[in-house]
Amino acid sequence: MALRKPKPSLKQLFEARQPQSILVIRTDRVGDLILSTPFLQSLREQFPKADITAWVAPYCESILGQTGLVDRIATSLPSGHFDLAISLAPRSESLKNALASAAALRVGYIYTDRPLVRLLARRCLTHCELIKVSVPDHLEHEVEHLDRLARTMGLPPAANRPLTLGMKFQTKDWLVLHLGDRWFTNGWTVDDIVRLCYGLEAYGRLVVTAGPREAELVAAGGFEGFDLRPGLRFQEWCQLIGESRLLVSPDTGAVHVAAALQTPVVVAYEESTFDHCSVQWRPWMVKHRALVKGSAESSVSEILEAAGQVLEAAV
């Protein structure tokens, strides 16, 4: 009985023929797309002449525009032929999008503890990296997950690279507090956030930003005494954060915007997710403090103390 011929590795396939057209699929959230930029740097370095298209969520359309890492950005399945499709999220939707691309090679990674997704990956991908995630015993950062995918593909390492938005700003004398909806758990109220804002003003001028989901909250009032900037365009938001001395935020995409712009961060995580999120999605390669956001009575003072420590370390 003849032995089955081993399946060639991606590295061997790429050595035989480099892909000319590549589709990168990352259709989830702002922070996840920013965390993919070290992988995209490795991909561009390995295939400098390839035509790279990024398929992203509509609200993420402007994120990669100044990075030079992709040639075009799509918010739905782009037409045309692709030699290679890369799913950068271990999610069913991303795997199905890879299959829909009809690319000859379809690559991605998934978590070992999701059996249904593993079955779907066998149908949707030609090559798949399996990653074990176990809280709290076996956790890596998402950039490190993507680094493992990069190495499987024979790309240069990604884990030694910072995040990037292709923007650089001169630091100025203000702080930013981002109003994510995760502030308002564990009994926190607008009054608690206002108290935090007054405390942060002891360190310098404070600017308060808010995303679309917080518009209703902002309209209800309570922040009139502060420099409030809701509804900024993405580039305006980046400039504000990039020029600030510190960002204070719950676990939102703002944390990863700040890390990509090398702005120090204080991030408050929910107690139920701290062990996981403060490792897998911590601010990457930037000065930061990660805290558990408990009751406002104790956590406001802890956040203010952490802000002072990070600012002092940055100086």
PDB file of C-alpha atoms in Angstrom:
ATOM      1  CA  MET A   1       0.000   0.000   0.000  1.00  0.00           C
ATOM      2  CA  ALA A   2       1.453   3.341  -1.074  1.00  0.00           C
ATOM      3  CA  LEU A   3       2.048   5.936   1.621  1.00  0.00           C
ATOM      4  CA  ARG A   4       0.135   9.188   1.303  1.00  0.00           C
ATOM      5  CA  LYS A   5       2.382  12.046   0.223  1.00  0.00           C
ATOM      6  CA  PRO A   6       2.838  14.617   3.024  1.00  0.00           C
ATOM      7  CA  LYS A   7       0.988  17.879   2.543  1.00  0.00           C
ATOM      8  CA  PRO A   8       3.455  20.664   1.649  1.00  0.00           C
ATOM      9  CA  SER A   9       3.841  23.404   4.255  1.00  0.00           C
ATOM     10  CA  LEU A  10       2.828  26.967   3.542  1.00  0.00           C
ATOM     11  CA  LYS A  11       6.484  27.972   3.583  1.00  0.00           C
ATOM     12  CA  GLN A  12       7.228  25.407   0.868  1.00  0.00           C
ATOM     13  CA  LEU A  13       4.241  26.556  -1.189  1.00  0.00           C
ATOM     14  CA  PHE A  14       5.317  30.190  -0.942  1.00  0.00           C
ATOM     15  CA  GLU A  15       8.887  29.327  -1.880  1.00  0.00           C
ATOM     16  CA  ALA A  16       7.574  27.615  -5.003  1.00  0.00           C
ATOM     17  CA  ARG A  17       5.233  30.489  -5.896  1.00  0.00           C
ATOM     18  CA  GLN A  18       4.708  33.713  -4.008  1.00  0.00           C
ATOM     19  CA  PRO A  19       1.115  34.975  -3.815  1.00  0.00           C
ATOM     20  CA  GLN A  20       0.452  37.988  -5.998  1.00  0.00           C
ATOM     21  CA  SER A  21      -2.965  38.898  -4.582  1.00  0.00           C
ATOM     22  CA  ILE A  22      -3.767  38.534  -0.870  1.00  0.00           C
ATOM     23  CA  LEU A  23      -7.015  39.088   1.031  1.00  0.00           C
ATOM     24  CA  VAL A  24      -6.705  39.732   4.782  1.00  0.00           C
ATOM     25  CA  ILE A  25      -9.974  39.312   6.693  1.00  0.00           C
ATOM     26  CA  ARG A  26     -10.514  41.132  10.015  1.00  0.00           C
ATOM     27  CA  THR A  27     -14.171  42.088  10.251  1.00  0.00           C
ATOM     28  CA  ASP A  28     -14.517  42.449  14.027  1.00  0.00           C
ATOM     29  CA  ARG A  29     -13.721  45.408  16.299  1.00  0.00           C
ATOM     30  CA  VAL A  30     -11.437  48.440  16.213  1.00  0.00           C
ATOM     31  CA  GLY A  31      -9.000  47.139  18.819  1.00  0.00           C
ATOM     32  CA  ASP A  32      -8.722  43.710  17.173  1.00  0.00           C
ATOM     33  CA  LEU A  33      -7.815  45.263  13.824  1.00  0.00           C
ATOM     34  CA  ILE A  34      -5.144  47.442  15.456  1.00  0.00           C
ATOM     35  CA  LEU A  35      -3.722  44.366  17.214  1.00  0.00           C
ATOM     36  CA  SER A  36      -3.331  42.789  13.759  1.00  0.00           C
ATOM     37  CA  THR A  37      -0.909  45.465  12.523  1.00  0.00           C
ATOM     38  CA  PRO A  38       2.276  43.646  13.667  1.00  0.00           C
ATOM     39  CA  PHE A  39       1.161  40.636  11.579  1.00  0.00           C
ATOM     40  CA  LEU A  40       0.423  42.930   8.631  1.00  0.00           C
ATOM     41  CA  GLN A  41       3.921  44.407   8.951  1.00  0.00           C
ATOM     42  CA  SER A  42       5.402  40.900   8.702  1.00  0.00           C
ATOM     43  CA  LEU A  43       3.150  40.055   5.752  1.00  0.00           C
ATOM     44  CA  ARG A  44       4.142  43.200   3.861  1.00  0.00           C
ATOM     45  CA  GLU A  45       7.816  42.585   4.584  1.00  0.00           C
ATOM     46  CA  GLN A  46       7.621  39.018   3.247  1.00  0.00           C
ATOM     47  CA  PHE A  47       5.569  39.889   0.156  1.00  0.00           C
ATOM     48  CA  PRO A  48       6.481  43.500  -0.735  1.00  0.00           C
ATOM     49  CA  LYS A  49       5.176  43.243  -4.303  1.00  0.00           C
ATOM     50  CA  ALA A  50       1.881  41.515  -3.513  1.00  0.00           C
ATOM     51  CA  ASP A  51      -1.414  43.350  -3.872  1.00  0.00           C
ATOM     52  CA  ILE A  52      -2.949  43.205  -0.375  1.00  0.00           C
ATOM     53  CA  THR A  53      -6.629  43.906   0.297  1.00  0.00           C
ATOM     54  CA  ALA A  54      -7.987  44.236   3.838  1.00  0.00           C
ATOM     55  CA  TRP A  55     -11.625  43.255   4.381  1.00  0.00           C
ATOM     56  CA  VAL A  56     -12.759  45.073   7.542  1.00  0.00           C
ATOM     57  CA  ALA A  57     -15.948  46.136   9.301  1.00  0.00           C
ATOM     58  CA  PRO A  58     -17.497  49.370   7.942  1.00  0.00           C
ATOM     59  CA  TYR A  59     -16.699  51.306  11.137  1.00  0.00           C
ATOM     60  CA  CYS A  60     -13.025  50.257  10.830  1.00  0.00           C
ATOM     61  CA  GLU A  61     -12.588  51.492   7.268  1.00  0.00           C
ATOM     62  CA  SER A  62     -10.278  54.402   8.127  1.00  0.00           C
ATOM     63  CA  ILE A  63      -7.959  52.575  10.559  1.00  0.00           C
ATOM     64  CA  LEU A  64      -5.356  51.206   8.140  1.00  0.00           C
ATOM     65  CA  GLY A  65      -5.446  54.106   5.695  1.00  0.00           C
ATOM     66  CA  GLN A  66      -2.156  55.713   6.764  1.00  0.00           C
ATOM     67  CA  THR A  67      -0.171  52.571   7.588  1.00  0.00           C
ATOM     68  CA  GLY A  68       0.947  51.628   4.076  1.00  0.00           C
ATOM     69  CA  LEU A  69       0.430  47.978   5.030  1.00  0.00           C
ATOM     70  CA  VAL A  70      -2.387  47.289   2.560  1.00  0.00           C
ATOM     71  CA  ASP A  71      -3.135  48.463  -0.963  1.00  0.00           C
ATOM     72  CA  ARG A  72      -6.890  48.717  -0.634  1.00  0.00           C
ATOM     73  CA  ILE A  73      -9.612  48.432   1.987  1.00  0.00           C
ATOM     74  CA  ALA A  74     -13.002  46.754   1.515  1.00  0.00           C
ATOM     75  CA  THR A  75     -16.035  46.574   3.801  1.00  0.00           C
ATOM     76  CA  SER A  76     -17.675  43.659   1.972  1.00  0.00           C
ATOM     77  CA  LEU A  77     -16.432  40.710  -0.068  1.00  0.00           C
ATOM     78  CA  PRO A  78     -14.256  42.296  -2.777  1.00  0.00           C
ATOM     79  CA  SER A  79     -14.465  41.051  -6.323  1.00  0.00           C
ATOM     80  CA  GLY A  80     -11.502  39.563  -8.122  1.00  0.00           C
ATOM     81  CA  HIS A  81      -9.138  36.627  -7.798  1.00  0.00           C
ATOM     82  CA  PHE A  82      -7.044  36.004  -4.667  1.00  0.00           C
ATOM     83  CA  ASP A  83      -4.120  33.610  -4.413  1.00  0.00           C
ATOM     84  CA  LEU A  84      -4.250  33.714  -0.621  1.00  0.00           C
ATOM     85  CA  ALA A  85      -6.934  34.577   1.967  1.00  0.00           C
ATOM     86  CA  ILE A  86      -5.955  35.004   5.616  1.00  0.00           C
ATOM     87  CA  SER A  87      -8.517  34.906   8.410  1.00  0.00           C
ATOM     88  CA  LEU A  88      -7.139  36.932  11.331  1.00  0.00           C
ATOM     89  CA  ALA A  89      -9.957  36.157  13.776  1.00  0.00           C
ATOM     90  CA  PRO A  90     -10.771  32.714  15.243  1.00  0.00           C
ATOM     91  CA  ARG A  91     -14.464  33.291  14.590  1.00  0.00           C
ATOM     92  CA  SER A  92     -17.039  31.479  12.444  1.00  0.00           C
ATOM     93  CA  GLU A  93     -17.856  34.600  10.425  1.00  0.00           C
ATOM     94  CA  SER A  94     -14.208  35.139   9.510  1.00  0.00           C
ATOM     95  CA  LEU A  95     -13.770  31.494   8.461  1.00  0.00           C
ATOM     96  CA  LYS A  96     -16.874  31.657   6.256  1.00  0.00           C
ATOM     97  CA  ASN A  97     -15.573  34.863   4.673  1.00  0.00           C
ATOM     98  CA  ALA A  98     -12.312  33.099   3.839  1.00  0.00           C
ATOM     99  CA  LEU A  99     -14.247  30.328   2.103  1.00  0.00           C
ATOM    100  CA  ALA A 100     -16.372  32.886   0.239  1.00  0.00           C
ATOM    101  CA  SER A 101     -13.219  34.473  -1.174  1.00  0.00           C
ATOM    102  CA  ALA A 102     -12.598  31.309  -3.251  1.00  0.00           C
ATOM    103  CA  ALA A 103      -8.851  31.775  -2.756  1.00  0.00           C
ATOM    104  CA  ALA A 104      -6.707  28.753  -3.595  1.00  0.00           C
ATOM    105  CA  LEU A 105      -4.989  28.975  -0.184  1.00  0.00           C
ATOM    106  CA  ARG A 106      -7.047  29.904   2.875  1.00  0.00           C
ATOM    107  CA  VAL A 107      -5.176  30.294   6.143  1.00  0.00           C
ATOM    108  CA  GLY A 108      -6.186  31.132   9.706  1.00  0.00           C
ATOM    109  CA  TYR A 109      -6.057  30.161  13.368  1.00  0.00           C
ATOM    110  CA  ILE A 110      -8.637  28.879  15.834  1.00  0.00           C
ATOM    111  CA  TYR A 111      -8.802  27.950  19.524  1.00  0.00           C
ATOM    112  CA  THR A 112      -8.666  24.290  20.494  1.00  0.00           C
ATOM    113  CA  ASP A 113     -11.562  24.557  22.964  1.00  0.00           C
ATOM    114  CA  ARG A 114     -14.133  25.441  20.286  1.00  0.00           C
ATOM    115  CA  PRO A 115     -15.032  22.101  18.644  1.00  0.00           C
ATOM    116  CA  LEU A 116     -17.726  23.474  16.338  1.00  0.00           C
ATOM    117  CA  VAL A 117     -15.412  26.171  15.025  1.00  0.00           C
ATOM    118  CA  ARG A 118     -12.736  23.509  14.497  1.00  0.00           C
ATOM    119  CA  LEU A 119     -15.152  21.528  12.333  1.00  0.00           C
ATOM    120  CA  LEU A 120     -15.996  24.656  10.352  1.00  0.00           C
ATOM    121  CA  ALA A 121     -12.304  25.438   9.892  1.00  0.00           C
ATOM    122  CA  ARG A 122     -11.744  22.051   8.250  1.00  0.00           C
ATOM    123  CA  ARG A 123     -14.268  23.057   5.599  1.00  0.00           C
ATOM    124  CA  CYS A 124     -13.282  26.692   5.189  1.00  0.00           C
ATOM    125  CA  LEU A 125      -9.469  26.694   5.468  1.00  0.00           C
ATOM    126  CA  THR A 126      -6.726  24.836   3.646  1.00  0.00           C
ATOM    127  CA  HIS A 127      -4.224  25.451   6.484  1.00  0.00           C
ATOM    128  CA  CYS A 128      -5.067  26.121  10.131  1.00  0.00           C
ATOM    129  CA  GLU A 129      -3.037  26.923  13.259  1.00  0.00           C
ATOM    130  CA  LEU A 130      -4.504  25.501  16.488  1.00  0.00           C
ATOM    131  CA  ILE A 131      -3.971  27.599  19.624  1.00  0.00           C
ATOM    132  CA  LYS A 132      -4.715  26.539  23.178  1.00  0.00           C
ATOM    133  CA  VAL A 133      -6.249  29.171  25.455  1.00  0.00           C
ATOM    134  CA  SER A 134      -6.753  28.229  29.096  1.00  0.00           C
ATOM    135  CA  VAL A 135      -7.492  30.779  31.837  1.00  0.00           C
ATOM    136  CA  PRO A 136      -5.328  31.433  33.773  1.00  0.00           C
ATOM    137  CA  ASP A 137      -2.798  28.676  33.073  1.00  0.00           C
ATOM    138  CA  HIS A 138      -2.138  29.104  29.362  1.00  0.00           C
ATOM    139  CA  LEU A 139      -2.668  32.604  28.033  1.00  0.00           C
ATOM    140  CA  GLU A 140      -0.827  34.581  25.394  1.00  0.00           C
ATOM    141  CA  HIS A 141      -1.426  37.999  23.921  1.00  0.00           C
ATOM    142  CA  GLU A 142      -3.419  38.191  20.695  1.00  0.00           C
ATOM    143  CA  VAL A 143      -0.342  39.603  18.939  1.00  0.00           C
ATOM    144  CA  GLU A 144       1.491  36.431  20.003  1.00  0.00           C
ATOM    145  CA  HIS A 145      -1.310  34.306  18.542  1.00  0.00           C
ATOM    146  CA  LEU A 146      -0.891  36.111  15.247  1.00  0.00           C
ATOM    147  CA  ASP A 147       2.873  35.717  15.547  1.00  0.00           C
ATOM    148  CA  ARG A 148       2.381  31.946  15.659  1.00  0.00           C
ATOM    149  CA  LEU A 149       0.301  32.159  12.495  1.00  0.00           C
ATOM    150  CA  ALA A 150       3.021  34.288  10.877  1.00  0.00           C
ATOM    151  CA  ARG A 151       5.694  31.719  11.733  1.00  0.00           C
ATOM    152  CA  THR A 152       3.538  28.893  10.370  1.00  0.00           C
ATOM    153  CA  MET A 153       3.350  30.845   7.113  1.00  0.00           C
ATOM    154  CA  GLY A 154       7.120  31.377   7.068  1.00  0.00           C
ATOM    155  CA  LEU A 155       6.780  35.127   7.647  1.00  0.00           C
ATOM    156  CA  PRO A 156       9.187  37.195   9.762  1.00  0.00           C
ATOM    157  CA  PRO A 157       8.262  37.279  13.486  1.00  0.00           C
ATOM    158  CA  ALA A 158       5.416  39.608  14.435  1.00  0.00           C
ATOM    159  CA  ALA A 159       5.662  39.536  18.243  1.00  0.00           C
ATOM    160  CA  ASN A 160       8.663  41.875  18.358  1.00  0.00           C
ATOM    161  CA  ARG A 161       6.834  44.646  16.509  1.00  0.00           C
ATOM    162  CA  PRO A 162       4.779  47.493  18.021  1.00  0.00           C
ATOM    163  CA  LEU A 163       1.254  48.317  16.919  1.00  0.00           C
ATOM    164  CA  THR A 164       0.997  51.013  14.292  1.00  0.00           C
ATOM    165  CA  LEU A 165      -1.531  53.419  12.814  1.00  0.00           C
ATOM    166  CA  GLY A 166       1.036  55.123  10.609  1.00  0.00           C
ATOM    167  CA  MET A 167       0.722  58.343  12.645  1.00  0.00           C
ATOM    168  CA  LYS A 168       3.114  60.194  14.938  1.00  0.00           C
ATOM    169  CA  PHE A 169       2.274  63.125  17.183  1.00  0.00           C
ATOM    170  CA  GLN A 170       4.125  65.419  19.550  1.00  0.00           C
ATOM    171  CA  THR A 171       3.076  64.896  23.174  1.00  0.00           C
ATOM    172  CA  LYS A 172       1.235  67.876  24.695  1.00  0.00           C
ATOM    173  CA  ASP A 173      -0.008  68.681  28.164  1.00  0.00           C
ATOM    174  CA  TRP A 174      -3.370  66.991  28.551  1.00  0.00           C
ATOM    175  CA  LEU A 175      -4.951  63.703  29.598  1.00  0.00           C
ATOM    176  CA  VAL A 176      -7.821  61.826  27.947  1.00  0.00           C
ATOM    177  CA  LEU A 177     -10.609  59.920  29.675  1.00  0.00           C
ATOM    178  CA  HIS A 178     -12.618  57.761  27.268  1.00  0.00           C
ATOM    179  CA  LEU A 179     -16.281  57.181  28.148  1.00  0.00           C
ATOM    180  CA  GLY A 180     -16.771  53.531  27.260  1.00  0.00           C
ATOM    181  CA  ASP A 181     -20.035  51.943  28.371  1.00  0.00           C
ATOM    182  CA  ARG A 182     -18.056  49.510  30.559  1.00  0.00           C
ATOM    183  CA  TRP A 183     -17.543  52.295  33.087  1.00  0.00           C
ATOM    184  CA  PHE A 184     -21.170  51.909  34.072  1.00  0.00           C
ATOM    185  CA  THR A 185     -21.076  48.479  35.703  1.00  0.00           C
ATOM    186  CA  ASN A 186     -20.678  47.473  39.353  1.00  0.00           C
ATOM    187  CA  GLY A 187     -23.022  50.283  40.333  1.00  0.00           C
ATOM    188  CA  TRP A 188     -20.963  53.093  38.799  1.00  0.00           C
ATOM    189  CA  THR A 189     -22.943  56.248  37.951  1.00  0.00           C
ATOM    190  CA  VAL A 190     -22.322  59.480  36.084  1.00  0.00           C
ATOM    191  CA  ASP A 191     -21.473  61.092  39.435  1.00  0.00           C
ATOM    192  CA  ASP A 192     -18.694  58.528  39.958  1.00  0.00           C
ATOM    193  CA  ILE A 193     -17.202  59.269  36.531  1.00  0.00           C
ATOM    194  CA  VAL A 194     -17.415  63.004  37.235  1.00  0.00           C
ATOM    195  CA  ARG A 195     -15.547  62.436  40.517  1.00  0.00           C
ATOM    196  CA  LEU A 196     -12.878  60.535  38.580  1.00  0.00           C
ATOM    197  CA  CYS A 197     -12.643  63.401  36.090  1.00  0.00           C
ATOM    198  CA  TYR A 198     -12.092  65.961  38.840  1.00  0.00           C
ATOM    199  CA  GLY A 199      -9.380  63.765  40.322  1.00  0.00           C
ATOM    200  CA  LEU A 200      -7.600  63.437  36.964  1.00  0.00           C
ATOM    201  CA  GLU A 201      -7.640  67.226  36.539  1.00  0.00           C
ATOM    202  CA  ALA A 202      -5.126  67.370  39.393  1.00  0.00           C
ATOM    203  CA  TYR A 203      -2.582  65.998  36.890  1.00  0.00           C
ATOM    204  CA  GLY A 204      -3.353  68.487  34.129  1.00  0.00           C
ATOM    205  CA  ARG A 205      -5.963  69.503  31.594  1.00  0.00           C
ATOM    206  CA  LEU A 206      -8.509  66.735  30.964  1.00  0.00           C
ATOM    207  CA  VAL A 207     -10.327  65.969  27.705  1.00  0.00           C
ATOM    208  CA  VAL A 208     -13.284  63.544  27.769  1.00  0.00           C
ATOM    209  CA  THR A 209     -14.106  61.566  24.620  1.00  0.00           C
ATOM    210  CA  ALA A 210     -17.169  59.437  23.913  1.00  0.00           C
ATOM    211  CA  GLY A 211     -18.110  57.014  21.165  1.00  0.00           C
ATOM    212  CA  PRO A 212     -21.478  56.655  19.415  1.00  0.00           C
ATOM    213  CA  ARG A 213     -22.847  54.274  22.067  1.00  0.00           C
ATOM    214  CA  GLU A 214     -22.227  56.892  24.768  1.00  0.00           C
ATOM    215  CA  ALA A 215     -23.964  59.748  22.899  1.00  0.00           C
ATOM    216  CA  GLU A 216     -27.220  59.265  24.804  1.00  0.00           C
ATOM    217  CA  LEU A 217     -25.370  59.276  28.111  1.00  0.00           C
ATOM    218  CA  VAL A 218     -23.486  62.455  27.226  1.00  0.00           C
ATOM    219  CA  ALA A 219     -26.700  64.159  26.129  1.00  0.00           C
ATOM    220  CA  ALA A 220     -28.230  63.416  29.544  1.00  0.00           C
ATOM    221  CA  GLY A 221     -25.743  65.817  31.119  1.00  0.00           C
ATOM    222  CA  GLY A 222     -23.259  65.775  33.964  1.00  0.00           C
ATOM    223  CA  PHE A 223     -20.078  66.545  32.022  1.00  0.00           C
ATOM    224  CA  GLU A 224     -20.713  70.214  31.242  1.00  0.00           C
ATOM    225  CA  GLY A 225     -17.742  71.341  33.336  1.00  0.00           C
ATOM    226  CA  PHE A 226     -15.221  69.409  31.236  1.00  0.00           C
ATOM    227  CA  ASP A 227     -13.720  69.608  27.767  1.00  0.00           C
ATOM    228  CA  LEU A 228     -16.076  67.066  26.203  1.00  0.00           C
ATOM    229  CA  ARG A 229     -15.370  65.771  22.655  1.00  0.00           C
ATOM    230  CA  PRO A 230     -18.038  63.257  21.545  1.00  0.00           C
ATOM    231  CA  GLY A 231     -18.395  62.047  17.959  1.00  0.00           C
ATOM    232  CA  LEU A 232     -14.842  62.735  16.760  1.00  0.00           C
ATOM    233  CA  ARG A 233     -13.725  61.373  13.409  1.00  0.00           C
ATOM    234  CA  PHE A 234     -11.177  58.588  13.781  1.00  0.00           C
ATOM    235  CA  GLN A 235      -8.184  60.712  12.722  1.00  0.00           C
ATOM    236  CA  GLU A 236      -9.225  63.488  15.120  1.00  0.00           C
ATOM    237  CA  TRP A 237      -9.585  60.972  17.941  1.00  0.00           C
ATOM    238  CA  CYS A 238      -6.143  59.532  17.171  1.00  0.00           C
ATOM    239  CA  GLN A 239      -4.545  62.963  17.233  1.00  0.00           C
ATOM    240  CA  LEU A 240      -6.153  63.808  20.556  1.00  0.00           C
ATOM    241  CA  ILE A 241      -4.966  60.534  22.119  1.00  0.00           C
ATOM    242  CA  GLY A 242      -1.559  60.652  20.394  1.00  0.00           C
ATOM    243  CA  GLU A 243      -0.824  64.102  21.769  1.00  0.00           C
ATOM    244  CA  SER A 244      -1.991  63.296  25.304  1.00  0.00           C
ATOM    245  CA  ARG A 245       0.240  62.319  28.231  1.00  0.00           C
ATOM    246  CA  LEU A 246      -2.118  59.549  29.378  1.00  0.00           C
ATOM    247  CA  LEU A 247      -5.292  57.709  28.399  1.00  0.00           C
ATOM    248  CA  VAL A 248      -7.677  56.385  31.064  1.00  0.00           C
ATOM    249  CA  SER A 249     -10.259  53.946  29.740  1.00  0.00           C
ATOM    250  CA  PRO A 250     -12.173  50.760  30.422  1.00  0.00           C
ATOM    251  CA  ASP A 251     -11.444  47.760  28.179  1.00  0.00           C
ATOM    252  CA  THR A 252     -12.220  49.380  24.794  1.00  0.00           C
ATOM    253  CA  GLY A 253     -10.553  49.988  21.436  1.00  0.00           C
ATOM    254  CA  ALA A 254      -9.241  53.290  22.796  1.00  0.00           C
ATOM    255  CA  VAL A 255      -6.646  51.302  24.766  1.00  0.00           C
ATOM    256  CA  HIS A 256      -5.161  49.883  21.552  1.00  0.00           C
ATOM    257  CA  VAL A 257      -5.312  53.227  19.743  1.00  0.00           C
ATOM    258  CA  ALA A 258      -3.208  54.661  22.587  1.00  0.00           C
ATOM    259  CA  ALA A 259      -0.747  51.742  22.485  1.00  0.00           C
ATOM    260  CA  ALA A 260      -0.309  52.178  18.717  1.00  0.00           C
ATOM    261  CA  LEU A 261       0.461  55.874  19.308  1.00  0.00           C
ATOM    262  CA  GLN A 262       2.781  55.144  22.277  1.00  0.00           C
ATOM    263  CA  THR A 263       0.554  56.998  24.730  1.00  0.00           C
ATOM    264  CA  PRO A 264       0.694  55.541  28.286  1.00  0.00           C
ATOM    265  CA  VAL A 265      -2.520  53.885  29.467  1.00  0.00           C
ATOM    266  CA  VAL A 266      -4.445  53.139  32.642  1.00  0.00           C
ATOM    267  CA  VAL A 267      -7.083  50.525  31.807  1.00  0.00           C
ATOM    268  CA  ALA A 268      -9.845  49.311  34.144  1.00  0.00           C
ATOM    269  CA  TYR A 269     -11.086  45.755  33.527  1.00  0.00           C
ATOM    270  CA  GLU A 270     -14.175  44.030  34.861  1.00  0.00           C
ATOM    271  CA  GLU A 271     -13.343  41.720  37.763  1.00  0.00           C
ATOM    272  CA  SER A 272     -14.959  38.774  35.953  1.00  0.00           C
ATOM    273  CA  THR A 273     -12.707  39.183  32.891  1.00  0.00           C
ATOM    274  CA  PHE A 274      -9.530  40.602  34.416  1.00  0.00           C
ATOM    275  CA  ASP A 275      -7.482  37.380  34.445  1.00  0.00           C
ATOM    276  CA  HIS A 276      -8.188  36.818  30.767  1.00  0.00           C
ATOM    277  CA  CYS A 277      -8.487  40.260  29.175  1.00  0.00           C
ATOM    278  CA  SER A 278      -5.576  41.875  31.034  1.00  0.00           C
ATOM    279  CA  VAL A 279      -3.294  39.268  29.426  1.00  0.00           C
ATOM    280  CA  GLN A 280      -4.697  38.498  25.984  1.00  0.00           C
ATOM    281  CA  TRP A 281      -5.692  42.086  25.185  1.00  0.00           C
ATOM    282  CA  ARG A 282      -3.424  44.172  27.404  1.00  0.00           C
ATOM    283  CA  PRO A 283      -1.901  47.395  25.993  1.00  0.00           C
ATOM    284  CA  TRP A 284       0.901  46.155  23.741  1.00  0.00           C
ATOM    285  CA  MET A 285       4.464  47.499  24.126  1.00  0.00           C
ATOM    286  CA  VAL A 286       3.511  50.710  25.946  1.00  0.00           C
ATOM    287  CA  LYS A 287       3.721  51.917  29.577  1.00  0.00           C
ATOM    288  CA  HIS A 288       0.476  50.998  31.308  1.00  0.00           C
ATOM    289  CA  ARG A 289      -1.303  49.911  34.479  1.00  0.00           C
ATOM    290  CA  ALA A 290      -4.100  47.352  34.462  1.00  0.00           C
ATOM    291  CA  LEU A 291      -6.628  47.429  37.306  1.00  0.00           C
ATOM    292  CA  VAL A 292      -9.736  45.586  38.411  1.00  0.00           C
ATOM    293  CA  LYS A 293     -12.725  47.951  38.302  1.00  0.00           C
ATOM    294  CA  GLY A 294     -14.613  47.155  41.451  1.00  0.00           C
ATOM    295  CA  SER A 295     -16.988  49.482  43.256  1.00  0.00           C
ATOM    296  CA  ALA A 296     -16.546  53.192  42.597  1.00  0.00           C
ATOM    297  CA  GLU A 297     -15.908  53.773  46.307  1.00  0.00           C
ATOM    298  CA  SER A 298     -12.574  51.932  46.109  1.00  0.00           C
ATOM    299  CA  SER A 299     -11.714  51.994  42.414  1.00  0.00           C
ATOM    300  CA  VAL A 300     -11.769  55.758  41.766  1.00  0.00           C
ATOM    301  CA  SER A 301      -8.879  56.323  44.180  1.00  0.00           C
ATOM    302  CA  GLU A 302      -6.997  53.298  42.770  1.00  0.00           C
ATOM    303  CA  ILE A 303      -7.324  54.602  39.220  1.00  0.00           C
ATOM    304  CA  LEU A 304      -6.126  58.054  40.259  1.00  0.00           C
ATOM    305  CA  GLU A 305      -3.142  56.558  42.069  1.00  0.00           C
ATOM    306  CA  ALA A 306      -2.289  54.421  39.018  1.00  0.00           C
ATOM    307  CA  ALA A 307      -2.540  57.480  36.763  1.00  0.00           C
ATOM    308  CA  GLY A 308      -0.035  59.346  38.930  1.00  0.00           C
ATOM    309  CA  GLN A 309       2.349  56.384  38.881  1.00  0.00           C
ATOM    310  CA  VAL A 310       2.218  55.978  35.100  1.00  0.00           C
ATOM    311  CA  LEU A 311       2.689  59.691  34.505  1.00  0.00           C
ATOM    312  CA  GLU A 312       5.661  59.743  36.859  1.00  0.00           C
ATOM    313  CA  ALA A 313       7.196  56.701  35.133  1.00  0.00           C
ATOM    314  CA  ALA A 314       6.695  58.302  31.715  1.00  0.00           C
ATOM    315  CA  VAL A 315       8.534  61.425  32.809  1.00  0.00           C
TER     316      VAL A 315
END
